[in-house]
Coordinates of C-alpha atoms and ligand atoms in Angstrom, one line a residue:
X1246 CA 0.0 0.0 0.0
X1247 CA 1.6 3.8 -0.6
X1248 CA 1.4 5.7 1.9
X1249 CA -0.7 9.1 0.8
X1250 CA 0.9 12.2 0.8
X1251 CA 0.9 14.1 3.5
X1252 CA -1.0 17.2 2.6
X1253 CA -3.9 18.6 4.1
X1254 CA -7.0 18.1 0.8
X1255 CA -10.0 19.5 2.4
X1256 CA -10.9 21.9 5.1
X1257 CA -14.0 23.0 6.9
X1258 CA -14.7 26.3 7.7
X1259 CA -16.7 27.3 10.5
X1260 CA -18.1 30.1 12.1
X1261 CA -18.0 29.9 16.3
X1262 CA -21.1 31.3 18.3
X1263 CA -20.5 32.5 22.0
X1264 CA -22.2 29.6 23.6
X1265 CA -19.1 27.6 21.5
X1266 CA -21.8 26.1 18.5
X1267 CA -19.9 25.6 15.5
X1268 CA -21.6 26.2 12.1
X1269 CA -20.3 25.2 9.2
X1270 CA -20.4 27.9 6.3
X1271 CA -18.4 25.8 3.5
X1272 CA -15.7 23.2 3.4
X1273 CA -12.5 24.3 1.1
X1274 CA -10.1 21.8 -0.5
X1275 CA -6.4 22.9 -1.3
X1276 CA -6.7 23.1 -5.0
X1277 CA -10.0 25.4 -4.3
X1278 CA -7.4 27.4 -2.3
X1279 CA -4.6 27.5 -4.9
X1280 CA -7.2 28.7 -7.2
X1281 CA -8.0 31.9 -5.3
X1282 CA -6.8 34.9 -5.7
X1283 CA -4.5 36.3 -3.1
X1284 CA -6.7 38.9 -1.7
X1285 CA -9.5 36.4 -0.9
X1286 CA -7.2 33.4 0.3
X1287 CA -5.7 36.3 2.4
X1288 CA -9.5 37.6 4.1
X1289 CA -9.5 33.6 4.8
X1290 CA -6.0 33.6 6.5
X1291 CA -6.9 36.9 8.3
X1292 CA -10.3 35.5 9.6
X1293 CA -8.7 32.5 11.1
X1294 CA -6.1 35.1 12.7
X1295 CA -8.5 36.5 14.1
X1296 CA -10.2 33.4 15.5
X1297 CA -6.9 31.8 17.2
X1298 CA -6.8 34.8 19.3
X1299 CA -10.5 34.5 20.4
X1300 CA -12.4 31.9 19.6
X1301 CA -15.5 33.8 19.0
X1302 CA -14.3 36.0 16.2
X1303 CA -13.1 34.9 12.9
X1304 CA -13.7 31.8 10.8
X1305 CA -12.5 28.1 12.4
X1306 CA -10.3 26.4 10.0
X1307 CA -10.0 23.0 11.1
X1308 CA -8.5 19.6 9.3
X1309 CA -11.5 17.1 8.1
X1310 CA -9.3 14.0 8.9
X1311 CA -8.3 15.3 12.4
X1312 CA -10.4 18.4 13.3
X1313 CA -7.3 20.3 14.8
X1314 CA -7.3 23.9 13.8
X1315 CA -5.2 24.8 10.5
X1316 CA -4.0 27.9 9.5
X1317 CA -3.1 29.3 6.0
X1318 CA 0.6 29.1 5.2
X1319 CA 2.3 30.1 2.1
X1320 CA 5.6 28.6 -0.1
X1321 CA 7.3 30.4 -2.2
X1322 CA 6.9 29.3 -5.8
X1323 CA 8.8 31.3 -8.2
X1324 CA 7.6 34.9 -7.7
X1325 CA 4.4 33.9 -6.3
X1326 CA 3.5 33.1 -2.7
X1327 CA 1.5 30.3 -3.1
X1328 CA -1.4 29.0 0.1
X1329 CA -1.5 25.9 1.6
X1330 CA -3.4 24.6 4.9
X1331 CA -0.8 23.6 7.3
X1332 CA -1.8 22.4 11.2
X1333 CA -0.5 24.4 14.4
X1334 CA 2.7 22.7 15.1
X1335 CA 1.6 21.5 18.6
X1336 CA -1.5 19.6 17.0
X1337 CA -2.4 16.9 19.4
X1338 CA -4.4 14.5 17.3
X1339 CA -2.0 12.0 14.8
X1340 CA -3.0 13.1 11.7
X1341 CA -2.1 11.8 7.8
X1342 CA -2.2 15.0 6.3
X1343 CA 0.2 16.6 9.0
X1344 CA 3.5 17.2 7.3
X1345 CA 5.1 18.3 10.7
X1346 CA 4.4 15.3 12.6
X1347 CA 6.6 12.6 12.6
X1348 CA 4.9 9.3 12.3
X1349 CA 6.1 5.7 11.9
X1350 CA 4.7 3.8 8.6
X1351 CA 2.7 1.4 11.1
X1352 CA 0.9 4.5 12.7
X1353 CA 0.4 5.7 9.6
X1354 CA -1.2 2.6 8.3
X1355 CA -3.8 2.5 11.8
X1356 CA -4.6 5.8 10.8
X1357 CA -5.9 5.0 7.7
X1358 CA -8.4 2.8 8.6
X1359 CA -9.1 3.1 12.2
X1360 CA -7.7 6.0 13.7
X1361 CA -9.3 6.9 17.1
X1362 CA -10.4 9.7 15.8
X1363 CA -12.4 8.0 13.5
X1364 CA -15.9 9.2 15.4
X1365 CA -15.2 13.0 14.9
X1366 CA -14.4 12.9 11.4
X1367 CA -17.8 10.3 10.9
X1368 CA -19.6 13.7 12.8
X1369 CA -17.7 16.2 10.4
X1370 CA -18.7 14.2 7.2
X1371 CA -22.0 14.2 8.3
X1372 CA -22.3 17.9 8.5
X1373 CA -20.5 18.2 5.4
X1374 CA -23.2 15.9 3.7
X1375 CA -25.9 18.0 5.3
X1376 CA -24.5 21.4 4.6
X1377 CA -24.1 20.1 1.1
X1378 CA -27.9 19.2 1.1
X1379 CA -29.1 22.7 2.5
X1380 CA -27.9 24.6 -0.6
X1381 CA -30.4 22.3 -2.8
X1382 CA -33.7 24.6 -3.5
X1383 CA -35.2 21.5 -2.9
X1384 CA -34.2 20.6 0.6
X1385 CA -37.0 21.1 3.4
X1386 CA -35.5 19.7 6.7
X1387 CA -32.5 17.5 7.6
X1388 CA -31.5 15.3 11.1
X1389 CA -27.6 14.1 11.8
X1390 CA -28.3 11.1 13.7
X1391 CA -32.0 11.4 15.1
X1392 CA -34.4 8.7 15.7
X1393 CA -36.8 8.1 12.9
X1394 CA -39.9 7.2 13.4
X1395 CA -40.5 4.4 11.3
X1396 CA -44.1 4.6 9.4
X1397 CA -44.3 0.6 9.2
X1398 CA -43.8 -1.7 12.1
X1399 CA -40.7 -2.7 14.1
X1400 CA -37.9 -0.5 15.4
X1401 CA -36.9 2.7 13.6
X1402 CA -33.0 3.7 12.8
X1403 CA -30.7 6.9 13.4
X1404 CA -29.7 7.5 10.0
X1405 CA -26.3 9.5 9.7
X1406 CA -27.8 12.4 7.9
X1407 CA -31.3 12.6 7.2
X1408 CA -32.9 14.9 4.1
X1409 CA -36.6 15.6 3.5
X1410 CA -37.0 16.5 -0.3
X1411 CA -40.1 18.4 -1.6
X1412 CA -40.7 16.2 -4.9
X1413 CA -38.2 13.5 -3.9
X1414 CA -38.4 10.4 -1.4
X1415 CA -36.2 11.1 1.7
X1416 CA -32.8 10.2 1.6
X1417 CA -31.0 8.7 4.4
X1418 CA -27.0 8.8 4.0
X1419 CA -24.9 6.2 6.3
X1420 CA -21.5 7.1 6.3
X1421 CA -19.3 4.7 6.7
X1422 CA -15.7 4.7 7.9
X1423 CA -14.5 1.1 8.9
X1424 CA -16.5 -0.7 11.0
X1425 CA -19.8 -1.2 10.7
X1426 CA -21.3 -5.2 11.0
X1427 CA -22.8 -7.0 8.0
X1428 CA -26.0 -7.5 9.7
X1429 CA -26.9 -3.9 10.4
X1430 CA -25.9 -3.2 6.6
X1431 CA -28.1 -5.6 5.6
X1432 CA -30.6 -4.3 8.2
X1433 CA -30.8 -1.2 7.2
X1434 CA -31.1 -1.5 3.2
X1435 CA -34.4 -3.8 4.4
X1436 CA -35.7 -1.4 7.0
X1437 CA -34.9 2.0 4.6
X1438 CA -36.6 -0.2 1.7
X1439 CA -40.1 -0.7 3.7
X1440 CA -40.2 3.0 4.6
X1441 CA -39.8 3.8 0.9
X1442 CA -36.9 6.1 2.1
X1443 CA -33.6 5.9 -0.2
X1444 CA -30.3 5.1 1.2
X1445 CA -27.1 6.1 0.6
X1446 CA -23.7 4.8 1.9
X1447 CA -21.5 7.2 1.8
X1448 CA -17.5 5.9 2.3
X1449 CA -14.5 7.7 3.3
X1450 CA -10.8 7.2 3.8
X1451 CA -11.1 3.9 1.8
X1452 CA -7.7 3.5 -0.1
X1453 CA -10.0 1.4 -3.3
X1454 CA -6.4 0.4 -5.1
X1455 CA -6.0 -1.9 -2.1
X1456 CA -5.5 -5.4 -2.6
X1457 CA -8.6 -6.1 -0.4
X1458 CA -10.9 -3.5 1.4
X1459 CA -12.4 -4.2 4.7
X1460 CA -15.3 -6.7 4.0
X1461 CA -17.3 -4.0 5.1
X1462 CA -16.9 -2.0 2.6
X1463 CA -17.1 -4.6 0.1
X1464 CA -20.4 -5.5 1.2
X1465 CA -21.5 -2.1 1.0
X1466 CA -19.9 -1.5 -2.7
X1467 CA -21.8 -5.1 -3.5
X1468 CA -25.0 -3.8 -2.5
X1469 CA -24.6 -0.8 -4.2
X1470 CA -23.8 -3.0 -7.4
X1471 CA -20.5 -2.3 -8.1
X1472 CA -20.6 1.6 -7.3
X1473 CA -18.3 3.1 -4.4
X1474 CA -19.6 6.5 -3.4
X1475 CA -17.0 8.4 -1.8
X1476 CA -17.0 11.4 -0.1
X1477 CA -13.5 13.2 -1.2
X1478 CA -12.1 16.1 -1.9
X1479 CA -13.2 16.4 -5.6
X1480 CA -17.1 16.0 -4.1
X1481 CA -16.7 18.2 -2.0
X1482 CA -15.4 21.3 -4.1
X1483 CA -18.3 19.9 -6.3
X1484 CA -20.9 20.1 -3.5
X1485 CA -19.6 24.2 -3.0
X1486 CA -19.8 24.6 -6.5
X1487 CA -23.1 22.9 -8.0
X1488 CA -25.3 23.7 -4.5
X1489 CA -26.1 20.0 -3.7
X1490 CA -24.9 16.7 -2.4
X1491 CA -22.5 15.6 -5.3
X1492 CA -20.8 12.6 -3.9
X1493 CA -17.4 10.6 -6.2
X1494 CA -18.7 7.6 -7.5
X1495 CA -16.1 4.7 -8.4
X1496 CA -17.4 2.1 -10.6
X1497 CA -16.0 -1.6 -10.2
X1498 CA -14.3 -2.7 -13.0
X1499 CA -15.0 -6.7 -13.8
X1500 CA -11.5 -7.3 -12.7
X1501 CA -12.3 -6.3 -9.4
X1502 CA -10.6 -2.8 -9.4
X1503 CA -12.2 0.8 -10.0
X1504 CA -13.0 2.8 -12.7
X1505 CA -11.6 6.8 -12.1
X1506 CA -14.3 8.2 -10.1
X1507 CA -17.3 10.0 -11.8
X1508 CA -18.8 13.2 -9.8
X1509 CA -22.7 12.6 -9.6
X1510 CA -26.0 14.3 -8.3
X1511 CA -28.8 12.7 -6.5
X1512 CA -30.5 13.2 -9.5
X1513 CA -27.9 11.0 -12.2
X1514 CA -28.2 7.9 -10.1
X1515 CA -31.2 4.9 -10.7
X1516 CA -33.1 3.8 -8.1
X1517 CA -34.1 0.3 -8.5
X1518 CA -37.2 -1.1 -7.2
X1519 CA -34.9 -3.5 -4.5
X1520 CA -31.8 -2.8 -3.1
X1521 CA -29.8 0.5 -3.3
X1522 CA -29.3 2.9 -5.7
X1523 CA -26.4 3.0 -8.3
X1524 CA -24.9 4.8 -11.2
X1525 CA -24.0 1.9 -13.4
X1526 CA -25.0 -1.5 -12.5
X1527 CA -22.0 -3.5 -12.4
X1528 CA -23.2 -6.7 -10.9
X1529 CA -26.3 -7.6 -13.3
X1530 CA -24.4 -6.8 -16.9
X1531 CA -21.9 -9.5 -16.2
X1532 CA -24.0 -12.1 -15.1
X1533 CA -26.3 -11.7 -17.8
X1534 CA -22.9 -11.1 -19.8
X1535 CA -21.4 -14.9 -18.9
X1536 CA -24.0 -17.0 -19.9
X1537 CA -24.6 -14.9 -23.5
X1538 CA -20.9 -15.4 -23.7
X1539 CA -21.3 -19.0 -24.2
X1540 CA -24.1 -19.0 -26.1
X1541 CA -22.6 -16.8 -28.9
X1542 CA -19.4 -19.7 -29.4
X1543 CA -22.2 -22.2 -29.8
X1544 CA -24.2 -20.0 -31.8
X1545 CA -20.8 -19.2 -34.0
X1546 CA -20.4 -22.9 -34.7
X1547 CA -24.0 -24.2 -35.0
X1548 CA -25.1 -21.5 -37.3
X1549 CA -22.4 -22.3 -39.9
X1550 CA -24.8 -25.6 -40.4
X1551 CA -27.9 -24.6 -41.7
X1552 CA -31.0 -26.7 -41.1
X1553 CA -29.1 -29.0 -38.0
X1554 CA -26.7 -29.9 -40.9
X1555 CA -24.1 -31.1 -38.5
X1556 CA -25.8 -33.7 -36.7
X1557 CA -26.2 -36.0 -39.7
X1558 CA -22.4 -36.7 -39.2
X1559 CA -23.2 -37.6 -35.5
X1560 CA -20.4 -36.1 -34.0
X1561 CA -19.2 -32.7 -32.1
X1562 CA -18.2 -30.1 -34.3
X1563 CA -15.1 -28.9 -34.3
X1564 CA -15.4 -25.8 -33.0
X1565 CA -17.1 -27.6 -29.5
X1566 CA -15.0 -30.2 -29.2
X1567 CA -13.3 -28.2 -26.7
X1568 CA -16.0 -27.3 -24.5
X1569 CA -17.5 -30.5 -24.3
X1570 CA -14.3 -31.7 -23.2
X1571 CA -13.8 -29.1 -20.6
X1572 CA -17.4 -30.2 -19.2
X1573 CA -16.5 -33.8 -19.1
X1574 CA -13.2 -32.6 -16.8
X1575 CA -15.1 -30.3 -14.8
X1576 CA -18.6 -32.1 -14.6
X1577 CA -17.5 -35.9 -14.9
X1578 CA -19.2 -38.4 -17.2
X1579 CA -22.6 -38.0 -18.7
X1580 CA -25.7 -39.8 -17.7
X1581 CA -26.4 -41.4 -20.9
X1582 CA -26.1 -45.3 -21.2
X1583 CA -24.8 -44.9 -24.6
X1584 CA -21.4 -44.6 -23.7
X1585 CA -19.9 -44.2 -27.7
X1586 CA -22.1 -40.9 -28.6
X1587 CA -22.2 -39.7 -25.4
X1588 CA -20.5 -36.5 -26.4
X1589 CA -23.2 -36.3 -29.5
X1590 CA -25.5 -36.6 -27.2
X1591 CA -24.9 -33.7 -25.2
X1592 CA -24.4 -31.7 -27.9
X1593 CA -27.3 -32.0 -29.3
X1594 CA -29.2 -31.5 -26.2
X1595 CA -27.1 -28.6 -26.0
X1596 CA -27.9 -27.5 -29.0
X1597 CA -31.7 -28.5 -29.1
X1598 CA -32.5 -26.5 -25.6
X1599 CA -30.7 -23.1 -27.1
X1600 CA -33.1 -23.5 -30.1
X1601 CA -35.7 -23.5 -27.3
X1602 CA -34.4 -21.2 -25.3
X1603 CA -34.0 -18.5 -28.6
X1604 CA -38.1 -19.1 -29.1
X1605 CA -38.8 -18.3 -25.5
X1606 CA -36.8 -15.2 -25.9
X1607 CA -38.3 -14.2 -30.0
X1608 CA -42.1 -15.8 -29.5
X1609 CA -42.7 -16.3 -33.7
X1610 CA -38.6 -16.8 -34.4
X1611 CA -38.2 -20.0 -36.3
X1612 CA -34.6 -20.2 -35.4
X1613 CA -33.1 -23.9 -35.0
X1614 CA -29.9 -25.9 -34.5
X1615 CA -31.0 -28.8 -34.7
X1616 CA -33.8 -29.0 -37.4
X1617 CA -34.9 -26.7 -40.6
X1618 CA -36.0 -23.2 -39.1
X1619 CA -39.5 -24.3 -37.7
X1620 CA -42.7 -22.9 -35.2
X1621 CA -41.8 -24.1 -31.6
X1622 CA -44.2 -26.6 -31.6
X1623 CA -42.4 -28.2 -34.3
X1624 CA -39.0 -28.1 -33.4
X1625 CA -39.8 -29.7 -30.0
X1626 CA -42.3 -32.9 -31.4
X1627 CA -39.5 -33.1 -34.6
X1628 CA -36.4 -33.7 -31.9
X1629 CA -38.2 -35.8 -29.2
X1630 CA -39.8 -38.0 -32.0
X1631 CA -36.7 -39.0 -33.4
X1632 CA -35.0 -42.0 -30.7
X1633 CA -31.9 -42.5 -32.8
X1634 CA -30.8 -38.5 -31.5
X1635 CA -31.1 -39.8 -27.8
X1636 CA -33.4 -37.4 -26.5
X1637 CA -35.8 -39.1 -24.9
X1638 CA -33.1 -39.6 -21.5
X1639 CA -33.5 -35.8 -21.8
X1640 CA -37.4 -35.4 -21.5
X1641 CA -37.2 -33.8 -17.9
X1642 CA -34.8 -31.3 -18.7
X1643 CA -37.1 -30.0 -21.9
X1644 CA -40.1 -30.7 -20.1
X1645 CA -38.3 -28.6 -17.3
X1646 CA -36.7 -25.4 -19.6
X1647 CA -40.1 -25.3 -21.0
X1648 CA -41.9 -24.9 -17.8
X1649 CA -39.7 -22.2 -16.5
X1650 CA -39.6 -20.2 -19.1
X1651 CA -42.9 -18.2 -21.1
X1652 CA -43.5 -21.5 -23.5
X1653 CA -44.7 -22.8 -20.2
X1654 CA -48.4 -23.8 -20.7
X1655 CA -48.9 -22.1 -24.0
X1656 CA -47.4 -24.8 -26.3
X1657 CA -50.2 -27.2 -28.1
X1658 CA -51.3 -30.0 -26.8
X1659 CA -49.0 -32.1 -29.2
X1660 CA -45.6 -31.4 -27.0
X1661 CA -47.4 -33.0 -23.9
X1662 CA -48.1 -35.8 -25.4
X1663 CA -44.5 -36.1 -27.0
X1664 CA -42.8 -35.5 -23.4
X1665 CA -45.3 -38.1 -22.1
X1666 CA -44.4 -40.5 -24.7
X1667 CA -40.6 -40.1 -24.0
X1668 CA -41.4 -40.4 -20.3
X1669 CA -42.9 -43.7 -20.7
X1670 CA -40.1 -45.0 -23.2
X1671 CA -37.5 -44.6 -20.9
X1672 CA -39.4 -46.8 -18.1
X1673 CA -38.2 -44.3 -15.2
X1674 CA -34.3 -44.2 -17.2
X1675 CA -34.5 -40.7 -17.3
X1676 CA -31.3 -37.9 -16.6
X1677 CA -32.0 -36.7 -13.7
X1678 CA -31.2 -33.7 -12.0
X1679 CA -28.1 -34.6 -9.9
X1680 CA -26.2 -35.7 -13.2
X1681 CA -23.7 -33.7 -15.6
X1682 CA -25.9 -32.8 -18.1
X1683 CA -27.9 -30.4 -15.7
X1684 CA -25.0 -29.1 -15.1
X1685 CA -23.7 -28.0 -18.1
X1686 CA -27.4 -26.2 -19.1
X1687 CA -26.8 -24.6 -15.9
X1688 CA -23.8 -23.2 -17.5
X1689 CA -25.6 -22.4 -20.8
X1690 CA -28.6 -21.3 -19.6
X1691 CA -28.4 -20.3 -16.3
X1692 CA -31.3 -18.0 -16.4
X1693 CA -33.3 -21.6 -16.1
X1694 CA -30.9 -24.1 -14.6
X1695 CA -29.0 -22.4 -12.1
X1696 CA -31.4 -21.4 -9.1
X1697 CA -28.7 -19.6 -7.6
X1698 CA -28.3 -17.6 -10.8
X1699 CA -32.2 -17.3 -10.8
X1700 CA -32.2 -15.5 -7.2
X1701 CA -29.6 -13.5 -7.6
X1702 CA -31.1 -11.9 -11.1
X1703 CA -34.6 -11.9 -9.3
X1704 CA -33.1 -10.2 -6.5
X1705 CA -31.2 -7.5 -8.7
X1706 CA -34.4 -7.7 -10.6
X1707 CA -32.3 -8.7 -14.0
X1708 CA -34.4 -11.6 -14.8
X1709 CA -35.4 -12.0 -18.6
X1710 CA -38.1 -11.5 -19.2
X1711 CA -38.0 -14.8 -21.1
X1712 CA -37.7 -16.9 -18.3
X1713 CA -40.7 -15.9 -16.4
X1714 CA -43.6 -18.5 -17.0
X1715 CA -46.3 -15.7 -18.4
X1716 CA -49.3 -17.4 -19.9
X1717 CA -51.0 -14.3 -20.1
X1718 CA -48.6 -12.8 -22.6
X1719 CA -50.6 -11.8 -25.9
X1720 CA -47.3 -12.3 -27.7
X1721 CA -46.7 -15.9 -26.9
X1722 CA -50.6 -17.0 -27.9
X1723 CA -49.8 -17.7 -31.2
X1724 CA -47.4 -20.4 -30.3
X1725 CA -50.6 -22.4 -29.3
X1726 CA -51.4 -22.8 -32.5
X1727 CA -50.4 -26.5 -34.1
X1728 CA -48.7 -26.3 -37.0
X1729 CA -49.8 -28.7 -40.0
Ligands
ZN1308 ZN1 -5.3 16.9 10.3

């Protein structure tokens, strides 16, 4: 891990009532200060002057990461004096933006993530968050850290910060440092979701190039589907500039790392119907990206054979040869007693439940692997009829990818009645769902065969719609229709 440099980025400015109540007027970072001119850095440094020799006068300039008083210091660059925040030297508090204290790398390190100061800066991002939200026209009232009433049952929270809207659900912001317990993450996204308030987990002094973050963090970041919102300097200047809560949003990268961070609004982000509100959804698009993934090689190969050309040669194609062997390695043998065309048998399955999986998707598409493009209907009664392409094992898996998907209970008659006539072939010898081939349709299809797939994409509500049984569906009605 590098160690960050040591200067101090962001300041809070407050003004200091008699009976000691600090308000805060605006927060400042140090390239905000560099870009002043010198006579209004200079009204800044003569304010906190002023302040140092009594504390009811003046503006407080204190340090966001330690909340010791700064003042302003200059260098000398070229002719210019140029500012910079700089602590007192006899600062108490350890501090990683204090260039005069000398620190060892370990304390450096604890300070990062939990310095014992960590509960004062949690209090100064809160009002940072909430000043932030008083500059939007819209805001109506804010709480840091009050008991909310809950409207449903059970026990109410004390959100961080707390924002009433007019034309805009409330917004809760947690903000997190280090430590808080997966339970009362989860807790909250659940209690926040039945009060139709949004929430908003706001992080801080995270180091996201890290090898690993704190598994607090990385639940939050999950939850939030692959977006990081960070509170940081270039927020903050943001939050002065644009007169609301603009917050740095780091997007996950499918490697695991982060995208450069994005400034965004309340407004930019999506609010899904479960779970918490994101920029970019970065969990969903590579789930749903995996299983296309493998479907496109097949579909590569298998479309070079028009009409189910290939299977008359009753073996893999090329092209698959590969990835049937890497499911025998990972999966282990098939089910199939047929020991010699085992491979061709999976294959065609394969192939045969993609051609049923593309009409789910295109209700009318005549698309087909395995036969001449034909009406669902067809394709099904055309395979399953044929007991020399070894099917009929497979009659619970296409009698199971039909029912979980919109063909379910809109097919004619006829498919039953092919199913049932496999069923009773076999005599009970059927693949059942322990064995490989489930597996590997749980690789190509997942959206059907993988319940833990299915939650999850329920849950992030990334489902196809082509998956859901839907009888009622106008489109699919024409599919009940036999074909001569
Ligand atoms: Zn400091």
């Amino acid at each position: 891990m590098d160690l960050p440099e040591r200067t101090v980025e962001t300041a809070l400015v407050e003004q200091v009532t008699s009976d000691g109540t600090r308000n805060l007027l605006y927060s400042l970072s140090a390239r905000k200060l560099l870009s002043m001119a010198p006579d209004e850095w200079g009204h800044i440094r003569d304010r906190a002057s002023e302040h140092r020799l009594d504390p009811v006068r003046g503006l407080s300039i204190r340090c966001l990461q330690c909340g010791e008083p700064l003042f302003i210091g200059t260098r000398r660059r070229g002719a210019r004096n140029l500012p910079l925040f700089s602590h007192h030297a006899n600062a108490k508090a350890p501090c990683l933006w204090n260039t005069g204290q000398r620190l060892s790398p370990d304390q450096l390190r604890a300070l990062q993530y939990d310095g014992h100061q960590e509960s004062e800066l949690h209090a100064r991002l809160c009002r940072v968050l909430e000043s932030a939200a008083k500059a939007d026209p819209r805001y109506i009232g804010s709480a840091i850290n009050n008991y909310r009433k809950p409207e449903t049952h059970g026990r109410g929270r004390y959100p961080d910060v707390l924002v009433q809207w007019s034309h805009r659900s409330e917004t809760a912001f947690e903000v997190q440092l280090s430590r808080t317990q997966q339970p009362e993450v989860a807790g909250r996204e659940i209690h926040y979701g039945a009060e139709g308030v949004s929430l908003i987990w706001v992080l801080h002094g995270l180091d996201l190039d890290a090898d690993q973050l704190p598994q607090s963090f990385e639940d939050i970041i999950r939850r939030h589907r692959g977006n990081a919102f960070v509170m940081d300097q270039a927020a903050l200047e943001a939050s002065n500039e644009l007169g609301t809560i603009v917050l740095s949003c780091h997007l996950r990268r499918n490697d695991g790392g982060f995208e450069p961070p994005k400034l965004v609004t309340l407004d930019g982000l999506t609010y899904p119907e479960h779970g918490l509100p994101f920029l970019e959804d970065r969990i969903s698009a590579p789930l749903l990206e995996r299983s296309k993934a493998v479907r496109r090689r097949w579909h590569k190969v298998l479309s070079r054979f028009p009409d189910g050309e290939w299977r008359r040669m009753r073996r893999v194609p090329d092209g698959l040869k590969g990835e049937v062997e890497d499911w025998k390695q990972r999966y282990g043998p098939m089910s199939t007693s047929r020991d010699d065309e085992s491979e061709f048998f999976l294959c065609v399955l394969v192939a045969f439940a993609l051609s049923i999986a593309a009409h789910a998707a295109n209700p009318g598409t005549r698309v087909s692997y395995v036969t001449k493009p034909v009406p669902t209907a067809h394709l099904i009664n055309l395979i399953m009829q044929r007991e020399n392409l070894g099917m009929h094992q497979y009659a619970l898996i296409i009698r199971y990818l039909i029912d979980n998907t919109r063909l379910s209970q809109v097919l004619p008659k006829s498919v039953d009645e092919h199913l049932e006539r496999a069923f009773a072939v076999m005599e009970g010898n059927l693949c059942l769902a322990h064995e490989a081939e489930w597996a590997v349709l749980a690789d190509v299809i997942p959206e059907v065969f993988d319940m833990r797939i299915r939650e999850q994409m329920t849950y992030l509500g990334c489902l196809p719609d082509w998956v859901r049984p839907l009888a009622d569906d106008p489109e699919v009605s024409e599919l009940q229709q036999e074909t001569p």
